[in-house]
């Protein structure tokens, strides 16, 4: 059976034109997707059955026992952390937020360690932006800053930017100027018209210089800023001003280098000021296919996009205090539920050490470093392959993930619902 | 469940009941004429009305949600903890979905319409509808700047235009046609705007006037329950009232026997005289004069109330202008082929001449337009103020004394550049019931589907306020309207003594127009090209799936 218009549950581009061939409830071929997407959709090692750690070893058990054990851990905790959400549906996110609210837990998602600075910058200065189709049809100047999407979002350039064609971009690549700012010559930089190599940690200064030149203050800009000659910076500003429609995409090279939210706010401010001259947009290159969706759900359900602490029975949002890395670093949590992400592989060592000390519940289709630390492991179906539901593309366009094959496991949403029910039961309400 | 509400003073203007003591009977969610063993509510001479209907309130979707992310400082205002029945509440001008539902219900409102749904992001609007409890909902898709709409109007292909709109209602699970600064969003794709009804939209060789007229005609051909719903060009510009009047006049040849053919929204922002902010003045009288002498247009004021709030609109270039003036944090979101939007926080100050005049104009419109059937009360939530300010606005409309008090504390300019001080009209409960229930329901075309009225067979959406209709103290009026004694939604008591006692999910109204199959096929060929060449998503993934509308009310229409 051939299934068309399938969404790829991998990166924030959320490609929706994938063709999948299924035979006997197994995916045998994936077309149109990038290599990473194909690999994800073809499948990997799975966690076979629920497991509980006893005497230091994981032993297989039933869903019921694992869910009961998870609920008990959570109910007996005073400061549980519920973290993850990069690769699941918005429907699961909604359940997770309800669970956190019920428990008085801290809920946070992977934004915390990738684009949290973008959210903080948004709340400081705003975000002049657009959907990716607007870029495809109009943009003649494309800037990537600290983002190597040739590796991280492999179809980004061909679908939406450098190589795409649209109503007002009929010439495709020929009619566009592509500019890459990075500290090293990435694969992305190799296909750009111009590569601006920045000294590491100098993003903020370079952005400030560009803004100063744009504001007419080039006479006070030093002859070289962050490794970029002043003449080059002036040329770039001229190009920005004379573009018909410009866009600046930024990745973790900007959000996670020195200056973090200040870098992003500076980049957004540059774009904001360019709108007095021409049309300009800015888009964060969000990583996982539904990391954006969690921010959306969390915002409409709690008023805040991530890092929400319900300990007071009501939301308290204070990234830096209520964000997972900070809570774990302070050794504050007495249990954690990790879903659809692998913090043991990505968090700072001290945080992982604390995760090892406390009762840890993992909900995930695949084993990873976090499994090694988990006390309860609950395997689930793969979202977007075995489970349908909503995901938000990096530009906030919501799409419905498809179910392509029948699952052998329960979904994230189902597991969370059952944990929530059990928590209610244990609490007697 | 059966209910008997006795001894209430009933206002039900759609059934010509204006303050009569009578019983209301409820069974299976509807108003009925007979019950067997009802629970009795003794309304004891208090005010009883149909549930409130807000026809223009930005409560769900991409804009309000970015508003929440943009303004955690607003989120921190209005925080309420989780209770046994209710989820956490946050926000003042950008409340979370739960607070939105509870706060409407506590004011006695039971129906709310989101008037700016970008088609590509309609799924998001419906997800938030699912998460807003208590009230029934509907979303009106933004269609005026869509490339295919502009192309069909340009080529005069009314059949395909109509077919496409019918398809869009299905695809977005939408309720009508929203127009926002027609041509402006497309021009804003290049950082430009349109400045008059006769400006040419760049690259599309069409004018705003042509877009408006074409959509009004298509709307009537499709027999949609609601008329076109327009945010006129030139919002917020001094001297814009003549654009507004010319917009009204554009569609007077479009006929409908059953209702208006244009609903102009937040007209306060479109009633400005003068040529700069220094001489901007109120032209509410000119607008009211037009509305009073024509029957094809209805309005809502988009009342401004003093204080901090958040503006959000599909009028992207306008929000950028506000940003250039105030320099406050600003978001913009262009949506490919379709529309755009922008958000900026605002503080309306009683010490600022312009804000004071804006405040006055909204009240003037409501007071100078003679028939309350032509005005639905709105603040264009949260643009003029959050919807929670309605009780205060109603008290101002009902009491000249309260307006006089308020006038003492606003900018002087109001005496020279506004009309409010000279108006002595005081609205009565019948006027208020019309403006907050019957008129919005009728303007939306929902009166026939049991909203905004208490006739036999109507939805048992009822509000009971702890006040006698004789009471004249404006502060008591405000207080009673802020906390309904009872709100009954679909026959279920959901608010008692101002507190939430039940949390139903609410339904979603959408319109499904039937249209000729052959034309639709041709139109779909054109649409397929748009998706293949220009959209960033595939056609198959575009329409909103049924899963997003768990409690639909499908209204079928025929050409």
mmCIF file of C-alpha atoms in Angstrom, chain B residues 350-516:
data_model
loop_
_atom_site.group_PDB
_atom_site.id
_atom_site.type_symbol
_atom_site.label_atom_id
_atom_site.label_comp_id
_atom_site.label_asym_id
_atom_site.label_seq_id
_atom_site.Cartn_x
_atom_site.Cartn_y
_atom_site.Cartn_z
ATOM 1 C CA UNK B 350 -7.312 59.027 30.138
ATOM 2 C CA UNK B 351 -4.699 61.773 30.121
ATOM 3 C CA UNK B 352 -4.053 61.399 26.410
ATOM 4 C CA UNK B 353 -6.323 63.312 24.042
ATOM 5 C CA UNK B 354 -6.470 60.629 21.366
ATOM 6 C CA UNK B 355 -7.271 57.821 23.818
ATOM 7 C CA UNK B 356 -9.962 59.913 25.482
ATOM 8 C CA UNK B 357 -11.559 60.643 22.124
ATOM 9 C CA UNK B 358 -11.382 56.947 21.201
ATOM 10 C CA UNK B 359 -13.121 56.082 24.463
ATOM 11 C CA UNK B 360 -15.818 58.633 23.716
ATOM 12 C CA UNK B 361 -16.418 57.507 20.139
ATOM 13 C CA UNK B 362 -17.347 53.958 21.103
ATOM 14 C CA UNK B 363 -19.953 55.195 23.568
ATOM 15 C CA UNK B 364 -21.183 57.790 21.061
ATOM 16 C CA UNK B 365 -21.780 55.164 18.400
ATOM 17 C CA UNK B 366 -23.809 53.019 20.779
ATOM 18 C CA UNK B 367 -25.831 56.041 21.909
ATOM 19 C CA UNK B 368 -26.288 57.886 18.603
ATOM 20 C CA UNK B 369 -27.364 54.871 16.571
ATOM 21 C CA UNK B 370 -31.072 54.843 17.285
ATOM 22 C CA UNK B 371 -31.877 51.189 16.810
ATOM 23 C CA UNK B 372 -30.008 48.864 19.157
ATOM 24 C CA UNK B 373 -30.574 46.115 16.577
ATOM 25 C CA UNK B 374 -27.849 47.700 14.478
ATOM 26 C CA UNK B 375 -25.158 47.595 17.188
ATOM 27 C CA UNK B 376 -23.598 44.644 18.956
ATOM 28 C CA UNK B 377 -21.602 45.468 22.066
ATOM 29 C CA UNK B 378 -17.899 44.667 21.714
ATOM 30 C CA UNK B 379 -14.513 45.851 22.843
ATOM 31 C CA UNK B 380 -12.975 43.945 19.944
ATOM 32 C CA UNK B 381 -11.401 41.955 22.790
ATOM 33 C CA UNK B 382 -8.623 42.509 23.637
ATOM 34 C CA UNK B 383 -7.996 45.472 21.303
ATOM 35 C CA UNK B 384 -10.151 48.123 22.973
ATOM 36 C CA UNK B 385 -10.190 46.354 26.323
ATOM 37 C CA UNK B 386 -10.666 42.813 27.618
ATOM 38 C CA UNK B 387 -14.229 41.480 27.417
ATOM 39 C CA UNK B 388 -14.366 41.528 31.204
ATOM 40 C CA UNK B 389 -14.966 45.280 30.979
ATOM 41 C CA UNK B 390 -18.446 44.844 29.449
ATOM 42 C CA UNK B 391 -20.355 45.390 32.719
ATOM 43 C CA UNK B 392 -18.597 48.726 33.207
ATOM 44 C CA UNK B 393 -19.356 49.770 29.615
ATOM 45 C CA UNK B 394 -23.008 48.835 30.052
ATOM 46 C CA UNK B 395 -23.209 50.930 33.200
ATOM 47 C CA UNK B 396 -21.816 53.901 31.252
ATOM 48 C CA UNK B 397 -24.341 53.412 28.479
ATOM 49 C CA UNK B 398 -27.202 53.174 30.979
ATOM 50 C CA UNK B 399 -26.276 56.126 33.138
ATOM 51 C CA UNK B 400 -25.649 59.698 32.082
ATOM 52 C CA UNK B 401 -24.583 60.403 35.641
ATOM 53 C CA UNK B 402 -21.828 57.829 35.455
ATOM 54 C CA UNK B 403 -20.652 59.272 32.128
ATOM 55 C CA UNK B 404 -20.559 62.746 33.653
ATOM 56 C CA UNK B 405 -18.361 61.450 36.450
ATOM 57 C CA UNK B 406 -16.105 59.742 33.965
ATOM 58 C CA UNK B 407 -15.884 62.853 31.786
ATOM 59 C CA UNK B 408 -14.391 64.822 34.649
ATOM 60 C CA UNK B 409 -11.342 62.592 34.601
ATOM 61 C CA UNK B 410 -10.487 62.466 30.926
ATOM 62 C CA UNK B 411 -8.487 64.734 28.658
ATOM 63 C CA UNK B 412 -9.979 68.158 27.876
ATOM 64 C CA UNK B 413 -9.927 67.473 24.165
ATOM 65 C CA UNK B 414 -13.069 65.467 24.684
ATOM 66 C CA UNK B 415 -15.103 68.653 25.025
ATOM 67 C CA UNK B 416 -14.002 70.035 21.664
ATOM 68 C CA UNK B 417 -13.227 66.978 19.584
ATOM 69 C CA UNK B 418 -15.882 64.523 20.744
ATOM 70 C CA UNK B 419 -19.628 64.555 21.148
ATOM 71 C CA UNK B 420 -20.151 62.475 24.242
ATOM 72 C CA UNK B 421 -20.752 65.357 26.665
ATOM 73 C CA UNK B 422 -23.778 66.494 24.678
ATOM 74 C CA UNK B 423 -25.550 63.122 24.671
ATOM 75 C CA UNK B 424 -28.150 62.496 27.349
ATOM 76 C CA UNK B 425 -29.568 59.202 26.076
ATOM 77 C CA UNK B 426 -29.576 56.412 28.614
ATOM 78 C CA UNK B 427 -30.004 52.894 27.328
ATOM 79 C CA UNK B 428 -32.517 50.678 29.092
ATOM 80 C CA UNK B 429 -32.438 46.956 29.795
ATOM 81 C CA UNK B 430 -34.199 46.163 26.569
ATOM 82 C CA UNK B 431 -31.538 48.072 24.597
ATOM 83 C CA UNK B 432 -28.800 46.263 26.523
ATOM 84 C CA UNK B 433 -30.378 42.844 26.003
ATOM 85 C CA UNK B 434 -30.568 43.575 22.302
ATOM 86 C CA UNK B 435 -26.968 44.791 22.023
ATOM 87 C CA UNK B 436 -25.513 41.897 24.008
ATOM 88 C CA UNK B 437 -27.837 39.053 22.976
ATOM 89 C CA UNK B 438 -30.521 39.522 20.359
ATOM 90 C CA UNK B 439 -28.677 41.782 17.902
ATOM 91 C CA UNK B 440 -25.365 39.870 17.759
ATOM 92 C CA UNK B 441 -27.315 36.645 17.401
ATOM 93 C CA UNK B 442 -29.430 38.083 14.592
ATOM 94 C CA UNK B 443 -26.447 39.695 12.871
ATOM 95 C CA UNK B 444 -24.651 36.333 12.942
ATOM 96 C CA UNK B 445 -27.822 34.619 11.717
ATOM 97 C CA UNK B 446 -27.890 32.482 14.856
ATOM 98 C CA UNK B 447 -31.315 33.647 16.009
ATOM 99 C CA UNK B 448 -32.842 30.992 13.768
ATOM 100 C CA UNK B 449 -30.645 28.403 15.438
ATOM 101 C CA UNK B 450 -31.857 29.174 18.922
ATOM 102 C CA UNK B 451 -29.328 31.728 20.119
ATOM 103 C CA UNK B 452 -29.951 35.133 21.694
ATOM 104 C CA UNK B 453 -33.554 34.348 22.532
ATOM 105 C CA UNK B 454 -35.781 32.390 24.903
ATOM 106 C CA UNK B 455 -38.574 31.275 22.561
ATOM 107 C CA UNK B 456 -39.883 27.720 22.647
ATOM 108 C CA UNK B 457 -37.256 25.472 21.054
ATOM 109 C CA UNK B 458 -34.382 27.896 21.615
ATOM 110 C CA UNK B 459 -31.195 26.738 23.338
ATOM 111 C CA UNK B 460 -31.612 27.019 27.079
ATOM 112 C CA UNK B 461 -28.772 29.526 27.402
ATOM 113 C CA UNK B 462 -29.970 31.854 30.131
ATOM 114 C CA UNK B 463 -28.458 34.445 32.424
ATOM 115 C CA UNK B 464 -30.005 35.594 35.675
ATOM 116 C CA UNK B 465 -28.535 38.653 37.369
ATOM 117 C CA UNK B 466 -28.898 39.525 41.016
ATOM 118 C CA UNK B 467 -30.534 42.869 40.341
ATOM 119 C CA UNK B 468 -33.989 44.270 39.884
ATOM 120 C CA UNK B 469 -34.582 45.896 36.484
ATOM 121 C CA UNK B 470 -35.723 48.950 38.460
ATOM 122 C CA UNK B 471 -32.254 49.472 39.922
ATOM 123 C CA UNK B 472 -30.598 52.611 38.563
ATOM 124 C CA UNK B 473 -27.329 52.733 40.475
ATOM 125 C CA UNK B 474 -24.697 52.195 37.754
ATOM 126 C CA UNK B 475 -22.224 50.609 40.153
ATOM 127 C CA UNK B 476 -24.774 48.061 41.287
ATOM 128 C CA UNK B 477 -25.546 47.372 37.636
ATOM 129 C CA UNK B 478 -21.866 46.833 36.920
ATOM 130 C CA UNK B 479 -21.443 44.564 39.901
ATOM 131 C CA UNK B 480 -24.506 42.430 39.101
ATOM 132 C CA UNK B 481 -23.491 41.969 35.470
ATOM 133 C CA UNK B 482 -19.964 40.984 36.488
ATOM 134 C CA UNK B 483 -21.142 37.993 38.528
ATOM 135 C CA UNK B 484 -24.241 36.277 37.218
ATOM 136 C CA UNK B 485 -26.555 34.872 39.864
ATOM 137 C CA UNK B 486 -27.056 31.975 37.468
ATOM 138 C CA UNK B 487 -25.693 31.167 34.053
ATOM 139 C CA UNK B 488 -27.479 28.301 32.387
ATOM 140 C CA UNK B 489 -25.815 26.822 29.333
ATOM 141 C CA UNK B 490 -27.700 24.267 27.264
ATOM 142 C CA UNK B 491 -30.068 23.680 30.160
ATOM 143 C CA UNK B 492 -27.300 23.060 32.690
ATOM 144 C CA UNK B 493 -26.562 25.413 35.567
ATOM 145 C CA UNK B 494 -22.911 26.302 34.992
ATOM 146 C CA UNK B 495 -22.582 29.372 37.210
ATOM 147 C CA UNK B 496 -24.260 29.958 40.531
ATOM 148 C CA UNK B 497 -23.693 33.092 42.616
ATOM 149 C CA UNK B 498 -20.842 34.107 40.360
ATOM 150 C CA UNK B 499 -18.976 30.806 40.766
ATOM 151 C CA UNK B 500 -18.416 28.013 38.263
ATOM 152 C CA UNK B 501 -20.439 24.928 39.216
ATOM 153 C CA UNK B 502 -20.212 22.893 35.997
ATOM 154 C CA UNK B 503 -17.764 22.861 33.115
ATOM 155 C CA UNK B 504 -19.367 21.792 29.819
ATOM 156 C CA UNK B 505 -17.248 21.816 26.662
ATOM 157 C CA UNK B 506 -19.342 23.944 24.337
ATOM 158 C CA UNK B 507 -20.086 23.420 20.656
ATOM 159 C CA UNK B 508 -18.633 24.825 17.462
ATOM 160 C CA UNK B 509 -20.863 26.377 14.803
ATOM 161 C CA UNK B 510 -19.790 26.133 11.200
ATOM 162 C CA UNK B 511 -21.449 26.589 7.842
ATOM 163 C CA UNK B 512 -21.534 24.029 5.091
ATOM 164 C CA UNK B 513 -22.793 25.604 1.859
ATOM 165 C CA UNK B 514 -23.814 23.260 -0.915
ATOM 166 C CA UNK B 515 -22.502 24.277 -4.281
ATOM 167 C CA UNK B 516 -22.643 23.049 -7.837
#
